[in-house]
Amino acid sequence: MKISPLAAPFPAIPPVGGVEIATARAGFYKHERDDLVVFRFARGTSCAGVFTRHKIGSAPVDWCKKQLGASEGGKDVRALVVNAGCANAFTGKAGADAARRTASEVAKRFGCRQRDVMLASTGVIGVVLDDKKIVARLPEVEHALDGDVPPTEQWARAGRGIMTTDTFPKGSYAEAEIEGYKVRIAGIAKGSGMIAPDMATMLAFIVTDADIHPNVLRALLGLHVRTTFNSVTVDGDTSTNDTCLLFATGASGAPRIGRVGDRRLKSFSAALDKVMLDLAHQLVRDGEGATKFVKVTVDGAASPASARKLAKSIADSPLVKTAIAGEDANWGRVVMAVGKTEEPVDRDRLAIKFGPHQAAIDGAPSPTYDEAKMSAYMKNPEIDITVDVASGRASATVWTCDLTKGYIEINGDYRS
C-alpha cells in the first residue's frame, strides 16, 4: 500500500541491554514478508501489560493476562512472541491450545517456564493460529537472535514484522536518568484501523534497561496509557487483540525501583510518557486512508470524564472527519458532536476554534469569521480543533485523523 502522507521516520535506536530481537517469515501471509517477531530477554526481566476491554478478547490476550496476573507473575519474563496475519481471536479452545503450545515450544528453547513467555497476535479474526508455522521457524529465529544485526535494524524489522494494514513501521526512543545512571527506553507499535480508546486495535511493545518491579511498571502503564494510547481514535472501533507490554531488563546498572511513587522515577516516567505518546500519534498518522492529523481539545468541561467524552465524540464523528477530509471547516458538525453527548454544555457560551481562527463564540458564529482564512487553514496536514463548553474547568485532548475514501477501499479489500 502507498505509505501514509503523515508517516513518521523510524528513529535510530541504540542498544538496549538485556534484549535481542529477531524476525522470520512463518507464512501467515501469502506474499513474501516477515510475519513472526521474537524478543528474548535477560533473566530477571520484569513485565507488565494493559489489554483490551473488548468482551471477546483473543487467546494471546487471555494468556498474557493469566500469566501476569498470577502470583509472582511478570517477575522473570524471558520471551515475547508476536505474529501478524492471524489474530487467533474468537477461536475457542483450539485457539487457546495453539497459544499454549506456542509458549511451551519457545520456553523449551529458551530454558524457561511457559508462563515466562508472552504472546501477541494481530490479523484476521476467527482463524485458529497454526502454531506449527511458528515452531518450524524457531531454529532460524534462535540463530538470528545470536547474530550481529544492528539494534536499529532489529527494531525496524520487528516494527515491519507486526504490521497488518499499516503503511510504515512505528518506533520511538527516549533516555532518562535514575540516580545518575542513564536508562534507555525503546518501543514499537502497530495499528492503522479498528483504533479507538480503551486500548485500540494496536500492539505496542516497550523495553527499558531500567530495573523496575512489575507492580511499578503496571502503575506507570496505568498512569500514562489514558492520555496516550487511550486518547487516540481512527474509526471508533475497538479490537479483540489490543496489547501494550512494558519490559524492564535491569541491564543498565541503575538501582532497582520497587515502590510505586518513588521520586527517582520522575525522569523515567516522563520519558516513558514521551515514547508512548509518540507511538500513539504514529497510529493516528497511519490511520487507514488518513491525510490529516487532527488534535481535538475540549476545555471548560464539568469534569475530566466529561471533557474526555466530549472530545471523543468530536474525534469519532464521521461527519466531522469527512468534513476535515474535504478541507471544510464545518463547525456546525462540531456543535452536533458536542450536543449529542448529553454532557453539561453552556450553549450560549460555547466557543469553537480551528487552529488560531475563531469559528464560533458565545454560542453563535464569530463576528470575525473569515471564510478565506479558514479554508486556507484547513488545507494544512495537521489540524487543531478547540472547543470551550463553558461548564467547568476540566480539559481533555484526543487525537484523530480524517475519514477518506481510502478507508473504505482498505477495509472493503481486507480479507480478499
Short mmCIF file of C-alpha atoms in Angstrom, two decimals:
data_model
loop_
_atom_site.label_atom_id
_atom_site.label_comp_id
_atom_site.label_asym_id
_atom_site.label_seq_id
_atom_site.Cartn_x
_atom_site.Cartn_y
_atom_site.Cartn_z
CA MET A 1 0.00 0.00 0.00
CA LYS A 2 1.01 3.59 -0.51
CA ILE A 3 2.81 4.99 2.52
CA SER A 4 0.74 7.45 4.56
CA PRO A 5 1.48 11.11 3.73
CA LEU A 6 1.66 11.65 7.50
CA ALA A 7 4.28 8.92 8.05
CA ALA A 8 6.99 9.43 10.65
CA PRO A 9 10.58 8.23 10.05
CA PHE A 10 11.80 5.27 12.08
CA PRO A 11 14.20 6.52 14.77
CA ALA A 12 17.78 5.46 15.45
CA ILE A 13 17.73 3.11 18.44
CA PRO A 14 20.99 2.30 20.26
CA PRO A 15 21.49 -1.00 22.11
CA VAL A 16 19.07 -1.60 24.97
CA GLY A 17 20.76 -4.06 27.28
CA GLY A 18 19.05 -7.35 28.03
CA VAL A 19 17.01 -7.77 24.83
CA GLU A 20 17.58 -9.28 21.41
CA ILE A 21 15.01 -9.31 18.60
CA ALA A 22 14.65 -11.48 15.51
CA THR A 23 12.06 -11.83 12.75
CA ALA A 24 11.12 -14.57 10.29
CA ARG A 25 8.54 -15.48 7.69
CA ALA A 26 6.15 -18.02 9.20
CA GLY A 27 3.78 -17.89 6.24
CA PHE A 28 0.64 -16.33 7.72
CA TYR A 29 0.61 -14.11 4.63
CA LYS A 30 0.61 -15.40 1.08
CA HIS A 31 3.13 -12.82 -0.07
CA GLU A 32 6.79 -12.65 0.90
CA ARG A 33 7.17 -10.78 4.19
CA ASP A 34 8.25 -11.36 7.79
CA ASP A 35 5.24 -12.05 10.00
CA LEU A 36 6.86 -13.51 13.11
CA VAL A 37 8.76 -11.48 15.72
CA VAL A 38 10.53 -12.89 18.78
CA PHE A 39 12.05 -10.92 21.65
CA ARG A 40 14.48 -12.69 24.00
CA PHE A 41 15.03 -11.10 27.41
CA ALA A 42 17.71 -11.45 30.08
CA ARG A 43 16.96 -13.40 33.24
CA GLY A 44 15.04 -11.41 35.81
CA THR A 45 13.27 -9.17 33.30
CA SER A 46 10.12 -7.60 34.74
CA CYS A 47 6.93 -7.21 32.70
CA ALA A 48 3.53 -5.57 32.96
CA GLY A 49 0.75 -5.10 30.47
CA VAL A 50 -2.54 -3.43 29.71
CA PHE A 51 -5.05 -5.06 27.41
CA THR A 52 -8.26 -4.59 25.50
CA ARG A 53 -11.50 -4.31 27.43
CA HIS A 54 -13.29 -5.82 24.45
CA LYS A 55 -15.65 -8.55 25.68
CA ILE A 56 -14.30 -11.02 23.11
CA GLY A 57 -10.60 -10.95 23.87
CA SER A 58 -8.16 -13.08 21.89
CA ALA A 59 -6.33 -16.20 23.04
CA PRO A 60 -2.96 -14.40 23.39
CA VAL A 61 -4.62 -11.62 25.41
CA ASP A 62 -6.13 -14.24 27.72
CA TRP A 63 -2.74 -15.94 28.00
CA CYS A 64 -0.83 -12.80 28.95
CA LYS A 65 -3.46 -11.63 31.42
CA LYS A 66 -3.42 -15.02 33.13
CA GLN A 67 0.37 -15.23 33.41
CA LEU A 68 0.90 -11.62 34.51
CA GLY A 69 -1.97 -11.85 36.98
CA ALA A 70 -0.64 -14.98 38.69
CA SER A 71 1.36 -14.98 41.90
CA GLU A 72 4.88 -13.75 41.05
CA GLY A 73 3.62 -13.01 37.53
CA GLY A 74 5.80 -10.69 35.49
CA LYS A 75 8.91 -11.16 37.62
CA ASP A 76 11.03 -13.21 35.22
CA VAL A 77 9.72 -12.90 31.68
CA ARG A 78 12.10 -14.33 29.12
CA ALA A 79 10.40 -14.02 25.74
CA LEU A 80 7.73 -12.35 23.65
CA VAL A 81 6.34 -13.99 20.52
CA VAL A 82 4.28 -11.91 18.09
CA ASN A 83 2.66 -12.96 14.83
CA ALA A 84 0.84 -10.93 12.19
CA GLY A 85 -1.74 -12.28 9.76
CA CYS A 86 -3.82 -14.27 12.26
CA ALA A 87 -5.45 -12.71 15.31
CA ASN A 88 -6.28 -16.06 16.97
CA ALA A 89 -9.41 -14.35 18.33
CA PHE A 90 -12.88 -15.90 18.60
CA THR A 91 -11.25 -19.30 18.19
CA GLY A 92 -12.37 -21.08 21.37
CA LYS A 93 -10.41 -23.89 22.97
CA ALA A 94 -8.50 -24.61 19.75
CA GLY A 95 -7.08 -21.09 19.77
CA ALA A 96 -6.20 -21.27 23.45
CA ASP A 97 -4.42 -24.59 22.91
CA ALA A 98 -2.44 -23.14 20.00
CA ALA A 99 -1.32 -20.24 22.16
CA ARG A 100 -0.26 -22.57 24.97
CA ARG A 101 1.68 -24.83 22.59
CA THR A 102 3.49 -21.80 21.16
CA ALA A 103 4.56 -20.67 24.63
CA SER A 104 5.60 -24.19 25.54
CA GLU A 105 7.83 -24.66 22.49
CA VAL A 106 9.51 -21.28 22.93
CA ALA A 107 10.04 -21.99 26.64
CA LYS A 108 11.83 -25.25 25.82
CA ARG A 109 14.26 -23.46 23.53
CA PHE A 110 14.91 -20.56 25.90
CA GLY A 111 15.19 -22.71 29.03
CA CYS A 112 12.32 -21.08 30.92
CA ARG A 113 8.80 -21.79 32.06
CA GLN A 114 5.96 -21.38 29.56
CA ARG A 115 4.44 -18.79 31.91
CA ASP A 116 7.51 -16.63 31.23
CA VAL A 117 6.65 -16.35 27.52
CA MET A 118 4.32 -13.53 26.47
CA LEU A 119 2.23 -13.79 23.30
CA ALA A 120 0.53 -11.35 20.93
CA SER A 121 -1.25 -11.78 17.62
CA THR A 122 -2.83 -9.49 15.04
CA GLY A 123 -4.70 -10.11 11.81
CA VAL A 124 -7.96 -11.73 10.74
CA ILE A 125 -10.45 -12.64 13.49
CA GLY A 126 -11.96 -16.13 13.56
CA VAL A 127 -8.95 -18.08 12.29
CA VAL A 128 -7.16 -20.51 14.64
CA LEU A 129 -3.43 -19.90 14.87
CA ASP A 130 -1.38 -22.57 13.09
CA ASP A 131 1.32 -22.77 15.76
CA LYS A 132 3.28 -25.31 13.71
CA LYS A 133 4.25 -22.46 11.38
CA ILE A 134 5.83 -20.65 14.32
CA VAL A 135 7.56 -23.72 15.73
CA ALA A 136 9.05 -24.52 12.32
CA ARG A 137 10.82 -21.14 12.29
CA LEU A 138 12.19 -21.23 15.83
CA PRO A 139 15.62 -22.67 14.87
CA GLU A 140 16.03 -19.86 12.32
CA VAL A 141 14.88 -17.29 14.88
CA GLU A 142 17.23 -18.60 17.55
CA HIS A 143 20.16 -18.39 15.15
CA ALA A 144 19.21 -14.81 14.24
CA LEU A 145 18.97 -13.82 17.91
CA ASP A 146 22.62 -14.75 18.29
CA GLY A 147 23.58 -12.78 15.17
CA ASP A 148 25.01 -9.30 14.81
CA VAL A 149 22.12 -7.29 13.32
CA PRO A 150 22.44 -3.64 14.48
CA PRO A 151 19.89 -2.59 17.15
CA THR A 152 18.07 -0.05 15.00
CA GLU A 153 17.62 -2.66 12.27
CA GLN A 154 16.40 -5.25 14.81
CA TRP A 155 13.73 -2.83 16.00
CA ALA A 156 12.83 -1.70 12.46
CA ARG A 157 12.44 -5.29 11.27
CA ALA A 158 10.25 -6.00 14.28
CA GLY A 159 8.17 -2.91 13.51
CA ARG A 160 7.64 -4.14 9.97
CA GLY A 161 7.00 -7.71 11.08
CA ILE A 162 3.96 -6.82 13.19
CA MET A 163 2.28 -4.62 10.54
CA THR A 164 -1.10 -5.54 9.03
CA THR A 165 -2.72 -2.64 7.16
CA ASP A 166 -0.05 -0.29 8.50
CA THR A 167 1.91 1.55 5.82
CA PHE A 168 5.04 2.28 7.86
CA PRO A 169 6.80 0.77 10.91
CA LYS A 170 6.34 2.74 14.13
CA GLY A 171 9.18 3.16 16.59
CA SER A 172 10.22 5.52 19.36
CA TYR A 173 13.19 6.00 21.67
CA ALA A 174 13.98 8.11 24.73
CA GLU A 175 16.51 8.27 27.56
CA ALA A 176 16.11 9.04 31.23
CA GLU A 177 18.18 9.09 34.40
CA ILE A 178 17.82 7.11 37.61
CA GLU A 179 20.26 8.14 40.36
CA GLY A 180 22.88 9.20 37.86
CA TYR A 181 22.53 6.12 35.65
CA LYS A 182 21.36 6.58 32.07
CA VAL A 183 18.47 4.29 31.20
CA ARG A 184 17.08 3.67 27.73
CA ILE A 185 13.50 3.16 26.58
CA ALA A 186 12.63 1.84 23.11
CA GLY A 187 9.34 0.73 21.65
CA ILE A 188 7.39 -0.28 18.57
CA ALA A 189 3.68 -0.32 17.84
CA LYS A 190 1.30 -1.34 15.10
CA GLY A 191 -2.17 -0.15 14.27
CA SER A 192 -3.97 1.60 11.44
CA GLY A 193 -7.68 0.78 11.58
CA MET A 194 -10.07 -0.52 14.26
CA ILE A 195 -8.49 2.12 16.50
CA ALA A 196 -10.42 3.59 19.44
CA PRO A 197 -9.80 4.46 23.10
CA ASP A 198 -9.79 1.73 25.80
CA MET A 199 -6.87 0.08 24.04
CA ALA A 200 -7.29 0.16 20.31
CA THR A 201 -6.51 -2.47 17.65
CA MET A 202 -2.94 -1.99 18.41
CA LEU A 203 0.04 -3.84 19.67
CA ALA A 204 2.75 -1.93 21.49
CA PHE A 205 5.95 -3.35 22.96
CA ILE A 206 8.27 -1.19 25.04
CA VAL A 207 11.58 -2.26 26.55
CA THR A 208 13.78 -0.43 29.04
CA ASP A 209 17.09 -1.41 30.61
CA ALA A 210 15.98 0.10 33.93
CA ASP A 211 15.41 -2.26 36.89
CA ILE A 212 11.79 -1.82 37.91
CA HIS A 213 9.39 -4.13 39.81
CA PRO A 214 6.35 -5.39 37.83
CA ASN A 215 3.95 -3.62 40.18
CA VAL A 216 5.66 -0.30 39.45
CA LEU A 217 5.63 -0.98 35.71
CA ARG A 218 1.92 -1.71 35.95
CA ALA A 219 1.28 1.55 37.77
CA LEU A 220 3.30 3.52 35.20
CA LEU A 221 1.39 1.97 32.32
CA GLY A 222 -1.92 2.71 34.01
CA LEU A 223 -0.85 6.31 34.57
CA HIS A 224 0.25 7.03 31.01
CA VAL A 225 -1.99 4.84 28.84
CA ARG A 226 -5.03 7.04 29.48
CA THR A 227 -3.52 10.12 27.86
CA THR A 228 -1.62 8.25 25.13
CA PHE A 229 -2.90 5.01 23.61
CA ASN A 230 -6.36 5.51 25.08
CA SER A 231 -6.59 9.04 23.70
CA VAL A 232 -6.34 8.22 20.01
CA THR A 233 -9.07 7.16 17.62
CA VAL A 234 -9.16 6.39 13.91
CA ASP A 235 -12.61 4.92 13.42
CA GLY A 236 -14.20 4.41 16.85
CA ASP A 237 -13.84 0.61 16.75
CA THR A 238 -12.05 -1.30 19.49
CA SER A 239 -10.29 -4.59 18.74
CA THR A 240 -10.13 -8.03 20.33
CA ASN A 241 -6.33 -8.11 20.49
CA ASP A 242 -5.16 -4.79 21.97
CA THR A 243 -1.99 -5.29 23.96
CA CYS A 244 0.65 -2.99 25.42
CA LEU A 245 3.53 -4.73 27.17
CA LEU A 246 6.33 -2.99 29.06
CA PHE A 247 9.53 -4.89 29.88
CA ALA A 248 12.37 -3.85 32.21
CA THR A 249 15.57 -5.87 31.83
CA GLY A 250 17.64 -4.24 34.59
CA ALA A 251 20.75 -4.26 32.41
CA SER A 252 21.55 -0.54 32.86
CA GLY A 253 23.02 -1.00 36.32
CA ALA A 254 20.62 1.58 37.78
CA PRO A 255 19.28 0.78 41.27
CA ARG A 256 16.10 -1.26 41.44
CA ILE A 257 12.86 0.64 41.85
CA GLY A 258 10.40 -1.41 43.87
CA ARG A 259 7.92 1.13 45.15
CA VAL A 260 5.18 2.99 43.33
CA GLY A 261 5.66 6.71 43.88
CA ASP A 262 9.45 6.54 44.22
CA ARG A 263 10.74 10.04 43.43
CA ARG A 264 13.64 8.58 41.47
CA LEU A 265 11.11 7.65 38.77
CA LYS A 266 10.34 11.22 37.76
CA SER A 267 12.69 11.36 34.76
CA PHE A 268 11.84 7.81 33.71
CA SER A 269 8.10 8.40 33.93
CA ALA A 270 8.36 11.49 31.71
CA ALA A 271 10.46 9.62 29.14
CA LEU A 272 8.06 6.67 29.11
CA ASP A 273 5.14 9.03 28.54
CA LYS A 274 7.05 10.59 25.64
CA VAL A 275 7.61 7.20 23.98
CA MET A 276 4.01 6.09 24.48
CA LEU A 277 2.57 9.36 23.15
CA ASP A 278 4.89 9.30 20.15
CA LEU A 279 3.78 5.77 19.27
CA ALA A 280 0.12 6.66 19.82
CA HIS A 281 0.42 9.65 17.49
CA GLN A 282 2.02 7.45 14.84
CA LEU A 283 -1.01 5.14 14.97
CA VAL A 284 -3.20 8.10 14.04
CA ARG A 285 -0.74 9.27 11.38
CA ASP A 286 -1.13 5.84 9.78
CA GLY A 287 -4.91 5.79 10.08
CA GLU A 288 -6.35 3.90 7.15
CA GLY A 289 -6.65 6.37 4.28
CA ALA A 290 -5.68 9.32 6.50
CA THR A 291 -4.48 12.62 5.03
CA LYS A 292 -4.94 14.86 8.11
CA PHE A 293 -3.60 14.55 11.68
CA VAL A 294 -6.18 16.15 13.96
CA LYS A 295 -5.88 17.29 17.57
CA VAL A 296 -9.21 17.80 19.37
CA THR A 297 -9.12 19.69 22.67
CA VAL A 298 -12.13 20.32 24.90
CA ASP A 299 -11.81 22.99 27.59
CA GLY A 300 -14.23 24.25 30.21
CA ALA A 301 -15.85 20.88 30.86
CA ALA A 302 -17.62 19.94 34.07
CA SER A 303 -15.21 17.07 34.82
CA PRO A 304 -12.25 15.27 33.24
CA ALA A 305 -14.56 12.38 32.29
CA SER A 306 -16.98 14.80 30.65
CA ALA A 307 -14.16 16.54 28.76
CA ARG A 308 -12.91 13.20 27.52
CA LYS A 309 -16.37 12.08 26.37
CA LEU A 310 -16.91 15.35 24.52
CA ALA A 311 -13.51 15.23 22.81
CA LYS A 312 -14.02 11.63 21.79
CA SER A 313 -17.46 12.41 20.38
CA ILE A 314 -15.94 15.06 18.11
CA ALA A 315 -12.97 12.90 17.13
CA ASP A 316 -15.14 9.85 16.35
CA SER A 317 -17.82 11.67 14.37
CA PRO A 318 -17.87 10.52 10.72
CA LEU A 319 -19.42 13.86 9.77
CA VAL A 320 -16.64 15.85 11.43
CA LYS A 321 -13.97 13.57 9.98
CA THR A 322 -15.32 13.66 6.42
CA ALA A 323 -15.61 17.46 6.58
CA ILE A 324 -11.93 17.59 7.54
CA ALA A 325 -11.12 15.26 4.64
CA GLY A 326 -12.89 17.72 2.36
CA GLU A 327 -10.98 20.62 3.95
CA ASP A 328 -14.28 22.14 5.06
CA ALA A 329 -14.35 23.97 8.41
CA ASN A 330 -17.95 22.93 9.01
CA TRP A 331 -18.12 23.88 12.67
CA GLY A 332 -21.82 23.02 12.74
CA ARG A 333 -20.78 19.37 12.74
CA VAL A 334 -18.65 20.02 15.81
CA VAL A 335 -21.69 21.56 17.51
CA MET A 336 -23.63 18.41 16.63
CA ALA A 337 -20.95 16.13 18.08
CA VAL A 338 -20.82 18.14 21.30
CA GLY A 339 -24.56 18.31 21.84
CA LYS A 340 -25.33 14.63 21.25
CA THR A 341 -23.23 13.56 24.24
CA GLU A 342 -25.74 14.97 26.75
CA GLU A 343 -22.78 16.23 28.77
CA PRO A 344 -23.06 19.61 30.57
CA VAL A 345 -22.61 22.36 27.97
CA ASP A 346 -23.45 26.06 28.17
CA ARG A 347 -24.93 26.56 24.72
CA ASP A 348 -24.90 30.35 24.96
CA ARG A 349 -21.19 30.49 25.83
CA LEU A 350 -19.92 27.71 23.56
CA ALA A 351 -16.80 28.62 21.54
CA ILE A 352 -15.07 26.78 18.68
CA LYS A 353 -11.69 27.42 17.05
CA PHE A 354 -9.92 25.79 14.12
CA GLY A 355 -6.26 26.49 14.82
CA PRO A 356 -5.99 30.23 15.60
CA HIS A 357 -9.23 31.04 13.79
CA GLN A 358 -12.42 31.64 15.79
CA ALA A 359 -15.39 29.91 14.19
CA ALA A 360 -17.96 30.42 16.92
CA ILE A 361 -18.12 32.34 20.20
CA ASP A 362 -20.77 32.88 22.84
CA GLY A 363 -22.99 30.28 21.21
CA ALA A 364 -23.09 31.96 17.79
CA PRO A 365 -20.98 32.43 14.64
CA SER A 366 -17.91 34.55 15.33
CA PRO A 367 -18.20 38.16 14.10
CA THR A 368 -14.57 37.87 12.95
CA TYR A 369 -15.14 34.67 10.95
CA ASP A 370 -13.17 34.78 7.70
CA GLU A 371 -14.06 32.02 5.24
CA ALA A 372 -10.93 32.53 3.13
CA LYS A 373 -8.56 32.27 6.09
CA MET A 374 -10.43 29.26 7.46
CA SER A 375 -10.35 27.46 4.11
CA ALA A 376 -6.61 28.11 3.79
CA TYR A 377 -6.03 26.68 7.29
CA MET A 378 -7.99 23.50 6.51
CA LYS A 379 -5.51 22.64 3.74
CA ASN A 380 -2.80 22.00 6.36
CA PRO A 381 -1.85 18.36 7.03
CA GLU A 382 -2.25 18.98 10.78
CA ILE A 383 -5.44 20.50 12.16
CA ASP A 384 -6.26 21.68 15.70
CA ILE A 385 -9.88 21.92 16.86
CA THR A 386 -10.53 23.56 20.23
CA VAL A 387 -13.94 23.69 21.88
CA ASP A 388 -14.79 25.51 25.10
CA VAL A 389 -18.09 24.25 26.55
CA ALA A 390 -18.07 26.78 29.43
CA SER A 391 -19.32 24.37 32.09
CA GLY A 392 -16.29 23.98 34.35
CA ARG A 393 -12.51 23.85 34.38
CA ALA A 394 -11.66 20.37 33.07
CA SER A 395 -9.88 19.67 29.78
CA ALA A 396 -9.08 16.67 27.61
CA THR A 397 -7.29 16.05 24.32
CA VAL A 398 -7.92 13.28 21.79
CA TRP A 399 -6.02 12.78 18.53
CA THR A 400 -7.70 11.51 15.38
CA CYS A 401 -7.49 11.65 11.58
CA ASP A 402 -9.83 12.40 8.71
CA LEU A 403 -12.09 9.81 7.08
CA THR A 404 -11.48 9.35 3.37
CA LYS A 405 -12.46 7.02 0.53
CA GLY A 406 -9.20 5.21 1.24
CA TYR A 407 -10.63 3.84 4.50
CA ILE A 408 -13.48 2.19 2.62
CA GLU A 409 -11.15 0.77 -0.04
CA ILE A 410 -8.75 -0.72 2.52
CA ASN A 411 -11.45 -2.33 4.64
CA GLY A 412 -13.52 -3.46 1.65
CA ASP A 413 -10.50 -5.43 0.44
CA TYR A 414 -9.13 -6.53 3.84
CA ARG A 415 -9.72 -10.29 3.62
CA SER A 416 -9.58 -10.56 -0.15
#
